Tab-separated table of C-alpha atoms in Angstrom:
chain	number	residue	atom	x	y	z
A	1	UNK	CA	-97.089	-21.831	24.605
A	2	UNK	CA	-97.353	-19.146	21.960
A	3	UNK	CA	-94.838	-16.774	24.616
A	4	UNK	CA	-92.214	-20.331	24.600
A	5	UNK	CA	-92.908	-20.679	20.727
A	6	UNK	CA	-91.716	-16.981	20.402
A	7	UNK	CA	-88.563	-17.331	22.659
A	8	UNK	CA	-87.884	-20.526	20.198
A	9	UNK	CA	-88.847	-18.482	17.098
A	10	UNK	CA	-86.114	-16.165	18.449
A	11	UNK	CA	-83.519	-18.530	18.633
A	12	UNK	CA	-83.077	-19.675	15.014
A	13	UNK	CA	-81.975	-16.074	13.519
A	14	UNK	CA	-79.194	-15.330	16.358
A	15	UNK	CA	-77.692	-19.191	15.599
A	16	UNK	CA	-77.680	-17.620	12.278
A	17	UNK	CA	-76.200	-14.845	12.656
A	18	UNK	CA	-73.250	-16.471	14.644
A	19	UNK	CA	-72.719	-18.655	12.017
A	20	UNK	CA	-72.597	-15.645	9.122
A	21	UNK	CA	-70.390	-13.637	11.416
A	22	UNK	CA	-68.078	-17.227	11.725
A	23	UNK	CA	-68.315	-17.701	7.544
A	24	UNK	CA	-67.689	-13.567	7.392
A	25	UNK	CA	-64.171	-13.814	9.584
A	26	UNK	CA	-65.548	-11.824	11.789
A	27	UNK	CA	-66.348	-13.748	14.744
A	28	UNK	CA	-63.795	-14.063	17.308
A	29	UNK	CA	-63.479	-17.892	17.071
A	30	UNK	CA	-63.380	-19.498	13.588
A	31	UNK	CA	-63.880	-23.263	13.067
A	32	UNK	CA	-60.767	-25.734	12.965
A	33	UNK	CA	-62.409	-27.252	9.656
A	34	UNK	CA	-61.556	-23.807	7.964
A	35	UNK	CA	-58.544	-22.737	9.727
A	36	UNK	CA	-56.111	-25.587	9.822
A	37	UNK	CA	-56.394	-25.879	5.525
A	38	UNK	CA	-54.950	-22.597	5.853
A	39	UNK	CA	-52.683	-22.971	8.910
A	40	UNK	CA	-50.855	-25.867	6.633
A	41	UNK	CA	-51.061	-23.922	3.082
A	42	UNK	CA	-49.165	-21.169	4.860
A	43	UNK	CA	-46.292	-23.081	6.486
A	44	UNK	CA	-45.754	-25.037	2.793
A	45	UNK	CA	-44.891	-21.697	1.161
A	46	UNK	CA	-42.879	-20.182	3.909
A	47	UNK	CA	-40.903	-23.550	3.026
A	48	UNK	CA	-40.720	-22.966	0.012
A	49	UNK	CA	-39.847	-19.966	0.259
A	50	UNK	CA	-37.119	-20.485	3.097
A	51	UNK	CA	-35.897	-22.975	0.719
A	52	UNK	CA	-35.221	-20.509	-2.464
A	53	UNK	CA	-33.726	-18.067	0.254
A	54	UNK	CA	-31.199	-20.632	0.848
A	55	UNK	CA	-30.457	-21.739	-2.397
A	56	UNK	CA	-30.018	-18.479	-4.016
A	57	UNK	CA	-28.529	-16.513	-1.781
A	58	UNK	CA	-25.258	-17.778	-1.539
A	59	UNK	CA	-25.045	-18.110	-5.274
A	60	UNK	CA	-26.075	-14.324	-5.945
A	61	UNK	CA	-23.803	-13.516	-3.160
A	62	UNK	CA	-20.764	-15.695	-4.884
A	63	UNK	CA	-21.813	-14.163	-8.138
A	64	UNK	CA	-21.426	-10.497	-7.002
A	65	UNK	CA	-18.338	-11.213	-5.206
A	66	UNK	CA	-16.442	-12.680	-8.456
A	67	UNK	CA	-18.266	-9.844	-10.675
A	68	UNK	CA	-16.293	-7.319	-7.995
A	69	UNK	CA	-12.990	-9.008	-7.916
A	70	UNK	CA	-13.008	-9.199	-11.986
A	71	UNK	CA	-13.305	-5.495	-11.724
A	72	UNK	CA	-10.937	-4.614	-9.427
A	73	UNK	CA	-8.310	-6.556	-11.168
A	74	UNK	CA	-9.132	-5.455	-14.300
A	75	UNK	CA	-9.093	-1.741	-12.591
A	76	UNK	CA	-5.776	-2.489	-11.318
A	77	UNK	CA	-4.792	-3.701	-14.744
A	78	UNK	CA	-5.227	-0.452	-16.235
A	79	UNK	CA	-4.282	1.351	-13.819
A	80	UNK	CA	-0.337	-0.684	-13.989
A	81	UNK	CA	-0.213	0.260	-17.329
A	82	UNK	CA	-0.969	3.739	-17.363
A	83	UNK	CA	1.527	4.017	-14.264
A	84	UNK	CA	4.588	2.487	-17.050
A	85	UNK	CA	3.276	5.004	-19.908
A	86	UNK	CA	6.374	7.382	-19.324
A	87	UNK	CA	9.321	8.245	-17.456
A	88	UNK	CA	7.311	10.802	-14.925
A	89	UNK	CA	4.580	8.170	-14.004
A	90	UNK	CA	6.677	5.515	-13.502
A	91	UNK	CA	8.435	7.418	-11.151
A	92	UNK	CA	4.736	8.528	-9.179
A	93	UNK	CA	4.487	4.955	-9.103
A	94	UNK	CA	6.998	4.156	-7.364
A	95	UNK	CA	7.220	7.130	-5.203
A	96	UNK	CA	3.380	5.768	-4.024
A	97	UNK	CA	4.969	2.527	-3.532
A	98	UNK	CA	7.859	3.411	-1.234
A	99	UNK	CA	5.497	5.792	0.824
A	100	UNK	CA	2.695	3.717	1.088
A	101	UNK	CA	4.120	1.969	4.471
A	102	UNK	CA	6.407	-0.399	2.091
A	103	UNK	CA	9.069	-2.331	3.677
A	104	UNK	CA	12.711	-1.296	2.857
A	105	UNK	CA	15.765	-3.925	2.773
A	106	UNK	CA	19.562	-2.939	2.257
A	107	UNK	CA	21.179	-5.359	-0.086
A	108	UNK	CA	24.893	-4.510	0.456
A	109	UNK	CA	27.089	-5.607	-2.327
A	110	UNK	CA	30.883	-6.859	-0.846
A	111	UNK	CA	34.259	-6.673	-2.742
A	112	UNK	CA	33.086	-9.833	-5.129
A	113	UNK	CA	30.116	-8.317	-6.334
A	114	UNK	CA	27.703	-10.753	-4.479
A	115	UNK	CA	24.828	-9.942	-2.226
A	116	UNK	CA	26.212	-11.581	1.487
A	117	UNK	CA	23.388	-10.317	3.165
A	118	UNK	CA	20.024	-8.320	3.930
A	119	UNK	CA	18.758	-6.448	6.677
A	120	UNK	CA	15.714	-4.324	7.125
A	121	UNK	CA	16.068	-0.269	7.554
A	122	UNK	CA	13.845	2.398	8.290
A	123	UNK	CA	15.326	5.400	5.775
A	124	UNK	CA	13.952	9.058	5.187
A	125	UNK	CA	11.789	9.063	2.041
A	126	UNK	CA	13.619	9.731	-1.123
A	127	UNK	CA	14.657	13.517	-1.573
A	128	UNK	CA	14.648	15.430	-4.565
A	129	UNK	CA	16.459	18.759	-4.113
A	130	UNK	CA	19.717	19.444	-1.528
A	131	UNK	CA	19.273	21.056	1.612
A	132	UNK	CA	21.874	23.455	2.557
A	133	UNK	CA	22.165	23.665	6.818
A	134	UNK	CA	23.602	26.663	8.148
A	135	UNK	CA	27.492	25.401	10.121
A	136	UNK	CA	27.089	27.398	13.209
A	137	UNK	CA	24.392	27.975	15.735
A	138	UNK	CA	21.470	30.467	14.264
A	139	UNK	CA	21.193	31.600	17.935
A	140	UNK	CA	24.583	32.253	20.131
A	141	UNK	CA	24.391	29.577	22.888
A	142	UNK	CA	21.026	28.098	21.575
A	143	UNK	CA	21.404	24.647	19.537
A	144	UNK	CA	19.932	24.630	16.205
A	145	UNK	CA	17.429	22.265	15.647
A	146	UNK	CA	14.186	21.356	13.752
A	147	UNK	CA	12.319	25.040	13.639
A	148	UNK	CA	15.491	26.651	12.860
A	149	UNK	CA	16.503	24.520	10.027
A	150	UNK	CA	12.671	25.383	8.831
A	151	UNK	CA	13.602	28.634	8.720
A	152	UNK	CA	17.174	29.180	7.862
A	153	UNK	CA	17.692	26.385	5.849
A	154	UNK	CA	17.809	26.615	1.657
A	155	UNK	CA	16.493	23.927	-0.956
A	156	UNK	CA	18.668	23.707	-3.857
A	157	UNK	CA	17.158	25.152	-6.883
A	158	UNK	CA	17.723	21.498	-8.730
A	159	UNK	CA	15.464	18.836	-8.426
A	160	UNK	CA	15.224	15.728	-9.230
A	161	UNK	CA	12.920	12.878	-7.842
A	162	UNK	CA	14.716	9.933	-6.325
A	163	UNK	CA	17.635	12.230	-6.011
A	164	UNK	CA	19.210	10.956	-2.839
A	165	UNK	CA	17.945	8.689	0.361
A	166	UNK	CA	19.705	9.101	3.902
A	167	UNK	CA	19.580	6.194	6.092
A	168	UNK	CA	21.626	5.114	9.440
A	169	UNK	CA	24.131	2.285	9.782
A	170	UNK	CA	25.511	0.890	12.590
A	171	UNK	CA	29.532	1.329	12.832
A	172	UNK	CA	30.086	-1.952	13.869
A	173	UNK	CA	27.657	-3.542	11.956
A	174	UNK	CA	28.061	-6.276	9.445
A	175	UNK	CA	26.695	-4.084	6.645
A	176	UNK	CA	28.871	-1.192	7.364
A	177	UNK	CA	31.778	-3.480	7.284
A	178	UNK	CA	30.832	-4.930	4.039
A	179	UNK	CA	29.799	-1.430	2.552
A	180	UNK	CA	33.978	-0.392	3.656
A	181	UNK	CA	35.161	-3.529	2.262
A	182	UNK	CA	34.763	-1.662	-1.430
A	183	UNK	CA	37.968	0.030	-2.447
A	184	UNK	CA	37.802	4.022	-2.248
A	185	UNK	CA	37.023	5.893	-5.733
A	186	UNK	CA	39.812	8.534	-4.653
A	187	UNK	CA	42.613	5.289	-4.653
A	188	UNK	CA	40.812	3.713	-7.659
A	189	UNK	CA	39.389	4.025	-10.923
A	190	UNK	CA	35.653	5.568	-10.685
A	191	UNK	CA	33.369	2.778	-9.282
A	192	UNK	CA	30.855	1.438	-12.318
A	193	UNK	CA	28.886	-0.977	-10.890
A	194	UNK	CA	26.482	-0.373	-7.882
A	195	UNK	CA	27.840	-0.822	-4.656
A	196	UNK	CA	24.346	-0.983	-2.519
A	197	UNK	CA	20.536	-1.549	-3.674
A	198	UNK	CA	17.549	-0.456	-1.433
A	199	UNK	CA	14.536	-2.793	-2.409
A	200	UNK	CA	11.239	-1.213	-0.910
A	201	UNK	CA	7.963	-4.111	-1.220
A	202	UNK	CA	4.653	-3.037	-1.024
A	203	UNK	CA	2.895	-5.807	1.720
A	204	UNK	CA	-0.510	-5.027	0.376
A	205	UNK	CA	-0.132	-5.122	-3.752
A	206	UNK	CA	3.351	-7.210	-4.006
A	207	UNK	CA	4.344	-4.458	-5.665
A	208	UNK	CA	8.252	-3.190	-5.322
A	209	UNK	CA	11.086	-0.719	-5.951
A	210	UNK	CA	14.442	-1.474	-6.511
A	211	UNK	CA	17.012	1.285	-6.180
A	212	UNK	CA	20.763	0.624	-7.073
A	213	UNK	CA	23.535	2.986	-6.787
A	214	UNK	CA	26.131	4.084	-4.068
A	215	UNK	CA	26.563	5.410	-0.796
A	216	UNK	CA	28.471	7.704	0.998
A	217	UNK	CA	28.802	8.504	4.703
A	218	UNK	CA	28.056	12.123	6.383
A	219	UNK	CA	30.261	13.615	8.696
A	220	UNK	CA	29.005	16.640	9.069
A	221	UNK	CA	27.287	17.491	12.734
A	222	UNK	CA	24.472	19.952	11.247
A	223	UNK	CA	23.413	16.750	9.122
A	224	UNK	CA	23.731	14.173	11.457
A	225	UNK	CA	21.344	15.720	13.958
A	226	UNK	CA	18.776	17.009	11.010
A	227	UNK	CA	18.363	13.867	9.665
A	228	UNK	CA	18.533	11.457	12.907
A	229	UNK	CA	15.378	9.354	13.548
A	230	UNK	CA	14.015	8.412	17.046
A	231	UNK	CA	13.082	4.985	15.152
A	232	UNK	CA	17.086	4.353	14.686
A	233	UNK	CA	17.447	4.549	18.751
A	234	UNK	CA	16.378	0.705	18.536
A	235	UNK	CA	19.656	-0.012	16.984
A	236	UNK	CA	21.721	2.919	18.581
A	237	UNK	CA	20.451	3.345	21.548
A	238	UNK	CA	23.407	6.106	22.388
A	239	UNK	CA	21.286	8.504	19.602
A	240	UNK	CA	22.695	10.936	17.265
A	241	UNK	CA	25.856	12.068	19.162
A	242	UNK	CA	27.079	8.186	19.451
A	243	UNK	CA	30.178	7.164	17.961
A	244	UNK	CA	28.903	4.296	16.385
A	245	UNK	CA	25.961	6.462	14.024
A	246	UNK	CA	26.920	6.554	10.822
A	247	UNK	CA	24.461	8.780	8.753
A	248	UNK	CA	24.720	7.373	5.221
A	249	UNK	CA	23.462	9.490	1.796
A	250	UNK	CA	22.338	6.947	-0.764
A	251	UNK	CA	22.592	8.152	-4.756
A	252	UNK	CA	20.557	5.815	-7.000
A	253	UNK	CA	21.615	5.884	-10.435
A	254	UNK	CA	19.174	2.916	-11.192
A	255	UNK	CA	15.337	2.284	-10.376
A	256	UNK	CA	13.584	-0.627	-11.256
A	257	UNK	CA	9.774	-0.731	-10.427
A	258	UNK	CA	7.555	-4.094	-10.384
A	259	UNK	CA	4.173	-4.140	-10.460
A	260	UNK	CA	2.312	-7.547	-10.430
A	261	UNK	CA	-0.699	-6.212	-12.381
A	262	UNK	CA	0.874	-5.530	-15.051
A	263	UNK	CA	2.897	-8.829	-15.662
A	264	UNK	CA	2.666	-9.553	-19.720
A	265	UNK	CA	1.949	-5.851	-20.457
A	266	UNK	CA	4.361	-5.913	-23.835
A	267	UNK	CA	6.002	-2.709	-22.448
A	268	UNK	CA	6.932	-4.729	-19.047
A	269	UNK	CA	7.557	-7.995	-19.922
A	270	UNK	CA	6.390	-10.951	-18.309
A	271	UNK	CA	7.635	-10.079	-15.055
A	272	UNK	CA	5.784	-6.640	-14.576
A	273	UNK	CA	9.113	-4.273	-14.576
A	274	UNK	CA	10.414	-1.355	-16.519
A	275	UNK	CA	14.066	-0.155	-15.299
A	276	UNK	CA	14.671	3.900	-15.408
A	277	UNK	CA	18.520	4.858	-15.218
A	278	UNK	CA	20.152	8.349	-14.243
A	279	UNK	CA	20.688	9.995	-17.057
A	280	UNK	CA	23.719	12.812	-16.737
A	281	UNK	CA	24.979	15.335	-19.176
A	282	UNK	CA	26.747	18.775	-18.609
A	283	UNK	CA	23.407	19.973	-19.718
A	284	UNK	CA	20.798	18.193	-17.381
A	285	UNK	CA	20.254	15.461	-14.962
A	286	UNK	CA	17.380	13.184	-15.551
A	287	UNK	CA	15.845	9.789	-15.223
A	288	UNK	CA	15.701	7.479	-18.559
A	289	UNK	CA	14.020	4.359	-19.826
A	290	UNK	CA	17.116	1.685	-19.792
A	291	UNK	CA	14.958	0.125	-22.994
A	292	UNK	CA	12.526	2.453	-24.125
A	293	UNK	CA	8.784	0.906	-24.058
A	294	UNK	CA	8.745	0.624	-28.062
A	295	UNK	CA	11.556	-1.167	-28.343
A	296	UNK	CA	10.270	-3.733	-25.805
A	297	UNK	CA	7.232	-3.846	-27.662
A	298	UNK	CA	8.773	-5.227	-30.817
């Protein structure tokens, strides 16, 4: 009995222990009565919490997004009016604009001053000086051709940006037809008003160039295979020796550049355009303000 009564004696501190090791988290199994309280306390917050995710997010997210749009525009604000400050960075501008992958449309104007027509072209970028091509073959019995001009030909010492544009026509195209239908300046008085405008549009910004002058065609076989473009096969498929290629040289004498950002600016009115003309004296050749900035301004 005393041996049993020991053995019993024994008993009561190990059920104690288990159940200090239960209350001290460290026994493997804990009760349900203290672990389902918790169990439910921790799926209310992550509710909450899920909840606030959902709420919020999206509404930071829309807030950052308009805080970032109202600073790009207001970027591209400033930067449209710095590009119309002066006569040079208008004309960056719209160099930028006609190389940045802009799309260029002929607007031919026929004998009654009206635009009949428009069609899309793939010119050379604008030039600024003259390039002089040697007339015969730089090597007897070897063609010239794009490494030789490289080397042999000269770049006028003038320059002037915008100077000139070559582009291709199609001889019996409609806008070749239309561009002949103007009387010649050799059996007329000099020709005034702008025969043909080149309007290049930027997809991406809206923005555009608008070039206005006249055109003449080249004749000249050195010329006509320097400046021929694969891309022109599409609509002359017989290339540069064809009959039918007509290599045109395009002299603006007026550019016009829109930008949208800068619609209201004072010094480009509510459309967003200043207009630079050719200026010409027996002194220099230069590009102009049509109205200068302060008197649009007032």
């Amino acid at each position: 009995m005393a041996e049993r009564a020991l053995k019993m004696g024994n008993a009561e501190p190990a059920q104690i222990l288990m159940a200090d090791l239960a209350q001290a988290g460290r026994f493997p199994k804990a009760s349900r009565e203290t672990a389902a309280p918790r169990s439910a306390r921790a799926s209310r917050v992550r509710g909450v919490l899920l909840f606030l995710a959902c709420t919020c997010l999206p509404v930071a997210t829309a807030a950052a997004i308009f805080k970032a749009a109202i600073a790009f525009k207001t970027q591209e604000r400033e930067d449209a009016l710095q590009a119309l400050q002066d006569e040079e960075s208008v004309l960056r501008a719209a160099m930028d604009v006609v190389a940045g992958g802009s799309l260029c449309f002929c607007l031919p104007v026929d004998s009654d001053g009206e635009v009949a027509h428009t069609a899309l072209l793939e010119p050379h970028l604008p030039e600024s000086g003259l390039l002089k091509l040697p007339d015969k073959d730089v090597i007897p019995g070897i063609r010239n051709n794009s490494l030789t001009d490289l080397f042999v030909g000269k770049q006028s010492e003038f320059s002037l940006p915008f100077n000139f544009i070559h582009f291709a026509l199609h001889r019996s195209g409609s806008l070749y037809r239309t561009f002949m239908s103007h009387p010649s300046p050799k059996d007329s008085s000099p020709l005034r008003t702008p025969t043909l405008s080149l309007l290049y549009v930027q997809r991406s910004s809206g923005a555009s160039v608008l070039l206005s002058g006249f055109a003449v065609p080249i004749t000249a076989p050195e010329y006509r295979r320097h400046y021929w473009r694969n891309a022109w096969a599409v609509a002359i498929p017989e290339g540069e020796n064809s009959a039918e290629y007509v290599l045109m040289k395009f002299v603006p004498v007026s550019l016009q550049l829109h930008l949208p950002a800068a619609c209201g600016a004072p010094q480009a009115g509510p459309e967003g355009a200043v207009t630079l003309r050719r200026f010409v004296s027996d002194s220099e050749v230069k590009w102009i303000f049509s109205v200068s900035p302060s008197s649009s301004k007032s």
